[in-house]
Short mmCIF file of C-alpha atoms in Angstrom, two decimals:
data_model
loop_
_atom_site.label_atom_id
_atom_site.label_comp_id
_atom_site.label_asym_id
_atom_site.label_seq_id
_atom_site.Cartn_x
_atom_site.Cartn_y
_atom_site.Cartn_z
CA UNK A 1 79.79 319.18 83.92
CA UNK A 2 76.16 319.62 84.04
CA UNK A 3 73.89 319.70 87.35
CA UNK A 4 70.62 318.03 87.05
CA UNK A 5 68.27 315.08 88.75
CA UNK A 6 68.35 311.95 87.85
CA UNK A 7 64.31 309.91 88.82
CA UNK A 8 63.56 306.24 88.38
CA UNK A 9 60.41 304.90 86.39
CA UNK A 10 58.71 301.57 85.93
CA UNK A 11 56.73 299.93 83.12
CA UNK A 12 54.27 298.09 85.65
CA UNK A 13 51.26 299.88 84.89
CA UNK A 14 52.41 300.45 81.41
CA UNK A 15 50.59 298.67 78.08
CA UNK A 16 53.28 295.75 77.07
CA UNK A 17 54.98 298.40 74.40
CA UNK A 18 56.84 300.32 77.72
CA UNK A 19 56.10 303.89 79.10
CA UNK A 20 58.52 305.22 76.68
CA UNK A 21 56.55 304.26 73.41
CA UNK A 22 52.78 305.59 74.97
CA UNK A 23 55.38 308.81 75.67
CA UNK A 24 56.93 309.29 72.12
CA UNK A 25 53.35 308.71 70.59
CA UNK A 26 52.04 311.55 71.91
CA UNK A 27 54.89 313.56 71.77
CA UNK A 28 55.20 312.78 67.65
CA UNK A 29 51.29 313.65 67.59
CA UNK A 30 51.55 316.93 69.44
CA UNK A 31 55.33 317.68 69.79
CA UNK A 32 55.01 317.21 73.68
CA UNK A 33 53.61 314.72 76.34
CA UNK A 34 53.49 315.08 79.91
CA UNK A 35 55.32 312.92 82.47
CA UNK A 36 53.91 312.68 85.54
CA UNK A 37 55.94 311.77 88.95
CA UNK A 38 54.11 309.16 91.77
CA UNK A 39 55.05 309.92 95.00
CA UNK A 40 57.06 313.47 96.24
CA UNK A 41 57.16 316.31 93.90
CA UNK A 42 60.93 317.02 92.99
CA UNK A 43 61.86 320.40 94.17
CA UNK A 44 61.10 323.76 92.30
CA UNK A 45 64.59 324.96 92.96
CA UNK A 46 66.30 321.92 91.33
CA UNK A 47 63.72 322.15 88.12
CA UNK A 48 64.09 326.16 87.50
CA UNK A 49 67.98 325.23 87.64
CA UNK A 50 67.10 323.31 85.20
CA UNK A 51 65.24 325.64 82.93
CA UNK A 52 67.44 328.25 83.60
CA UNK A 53 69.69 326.34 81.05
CA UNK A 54 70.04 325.87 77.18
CA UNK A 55 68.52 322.39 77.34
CA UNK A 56 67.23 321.03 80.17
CA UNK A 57 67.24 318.07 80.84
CA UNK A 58 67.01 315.13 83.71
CA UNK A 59 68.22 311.39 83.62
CA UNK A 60 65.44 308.66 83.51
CA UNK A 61 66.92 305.14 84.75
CA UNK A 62 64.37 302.09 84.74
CA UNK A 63 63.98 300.36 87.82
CA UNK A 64 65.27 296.47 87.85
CA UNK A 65 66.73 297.23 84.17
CA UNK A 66 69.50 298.47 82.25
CA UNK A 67 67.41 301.30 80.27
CA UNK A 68 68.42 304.73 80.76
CA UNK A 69 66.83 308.22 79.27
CA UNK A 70 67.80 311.97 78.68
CA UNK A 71 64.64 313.46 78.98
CA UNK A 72 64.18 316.82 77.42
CA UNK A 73 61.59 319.20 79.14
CA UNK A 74 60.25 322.57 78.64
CA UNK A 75 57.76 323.05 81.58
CA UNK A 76 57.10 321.99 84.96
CA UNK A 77 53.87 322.24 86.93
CA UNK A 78 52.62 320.73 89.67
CA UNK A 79 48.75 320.91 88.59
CA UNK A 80 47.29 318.21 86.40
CA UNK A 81 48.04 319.59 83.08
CA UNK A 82 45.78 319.19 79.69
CA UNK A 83 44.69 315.04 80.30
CA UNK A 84 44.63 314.70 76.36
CA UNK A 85 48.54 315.37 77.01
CA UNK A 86 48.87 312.59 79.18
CA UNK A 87 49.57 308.67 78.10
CA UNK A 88 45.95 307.41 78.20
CA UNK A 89 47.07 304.49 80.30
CA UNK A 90 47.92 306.62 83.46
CA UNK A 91 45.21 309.59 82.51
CA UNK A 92 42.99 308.03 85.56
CA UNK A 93 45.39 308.42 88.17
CA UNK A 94 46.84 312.21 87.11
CA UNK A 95 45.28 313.14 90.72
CA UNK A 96 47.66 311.16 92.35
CA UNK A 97 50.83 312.97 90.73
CA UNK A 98 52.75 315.27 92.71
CA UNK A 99 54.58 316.71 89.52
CA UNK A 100 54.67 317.03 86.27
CA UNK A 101 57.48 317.55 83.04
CA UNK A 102 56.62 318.67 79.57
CA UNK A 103 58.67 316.47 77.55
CA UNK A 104 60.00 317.36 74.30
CA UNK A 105 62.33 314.57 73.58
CA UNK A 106 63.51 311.01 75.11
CA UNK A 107 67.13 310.22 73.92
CA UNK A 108 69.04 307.15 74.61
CA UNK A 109 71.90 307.56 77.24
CA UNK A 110 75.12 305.95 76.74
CA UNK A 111 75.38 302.32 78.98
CA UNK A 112 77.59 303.55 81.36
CA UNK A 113 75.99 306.75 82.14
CA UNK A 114 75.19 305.89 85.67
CA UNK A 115 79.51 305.81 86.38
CA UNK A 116 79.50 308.99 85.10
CA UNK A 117 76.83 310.78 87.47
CA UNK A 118 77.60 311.68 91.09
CA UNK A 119 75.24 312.40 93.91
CA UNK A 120 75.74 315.79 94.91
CA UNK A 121 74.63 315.30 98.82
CA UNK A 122 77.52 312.29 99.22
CA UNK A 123 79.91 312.64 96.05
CA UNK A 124 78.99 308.76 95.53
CA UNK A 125 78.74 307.49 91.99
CA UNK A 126 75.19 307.15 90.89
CA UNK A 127 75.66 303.47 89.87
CA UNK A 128 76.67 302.63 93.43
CA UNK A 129 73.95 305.27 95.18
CA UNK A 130 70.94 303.71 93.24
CA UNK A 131 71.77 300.32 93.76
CA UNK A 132 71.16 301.17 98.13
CA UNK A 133 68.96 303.88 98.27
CA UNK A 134 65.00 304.49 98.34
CA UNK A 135 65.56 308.07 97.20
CA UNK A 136 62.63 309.11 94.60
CA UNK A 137 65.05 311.03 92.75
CA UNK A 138 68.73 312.01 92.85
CA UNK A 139 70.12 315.47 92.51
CA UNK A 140 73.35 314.51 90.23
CA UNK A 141 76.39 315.76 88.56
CA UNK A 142 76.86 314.52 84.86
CA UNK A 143 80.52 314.64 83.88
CA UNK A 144 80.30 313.30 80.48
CA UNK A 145 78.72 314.29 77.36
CA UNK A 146 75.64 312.30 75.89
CA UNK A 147 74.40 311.46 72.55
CA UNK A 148 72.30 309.46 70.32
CA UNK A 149 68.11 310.10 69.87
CA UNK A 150 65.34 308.00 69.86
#
């Protein structure tokens, strides 16, 4: 069992190719990119959890679709980091950005991932929790093991 967060993310103000390409072509350029979070910053305690571990790692899930990411970070700040480091298409809002993630790696989560997370605060399955809540971001418990790179 692994503790982590799991946040939601959108392609809306992403190019047509998705968030997730602009991401992986900066992270196969320079071996990183930086993922910012709109809205709340997630707490410091959950993220140095987090980094505490062998690999950490949080669970991306796309709002209104079925796509869901293990997203591999190294760092955490909550200062706009290098802007070269940042998907051009969102570079012009970076001071709007509560947080951000050095990402290292996206990775494809299994389908039913979400049946396999539980919120922490109620013990309710992800799948059902993120289906009738406004939460920004989930502090979950994976029991499962995931696999499979992109």
């Amino acid at each position: 069992m692994m503790k982590t967060i799991a946040l939601r993310f959108s392609d809306n103000y992403a190019p047509k190719e998705g968030m997730i390409f602009h991401h992986n072509y900066l992270i196969e350029k320079y071996g990183y990119v930086w993922y910012g979070k709109f809205g709340n910053a997630v707490s410091k305690e959950i993220i140095n959890e987090q980094l505490e571990s062998d690999d950490p790692k949080f669970l991306l899930i796309k709002s209104g679709g079925i796509d869901r990411y293990w997203v591999h970070f190294d760092k955490y700040v909550q200062d706009t980091p290098e802007v070269d480091k940042i998907p051009e298409y969102y570079r012009n809002n970076a001071k709007d950005i509560k947080c951000w993630f050095r990402i290292t790696r996206f990775e494809k989560a299994d389908k039913d991932v979400l049946s396999k997370c539980f919120v922490l605060s109620s013990g309710d399955c992800l799948s059902i929790a993120s289906k009738h809540s406004m939460n920004p971001y989930f502090k979950i418990e994976y029991r499962g093991e995931s696999n499979g790179t992109i």
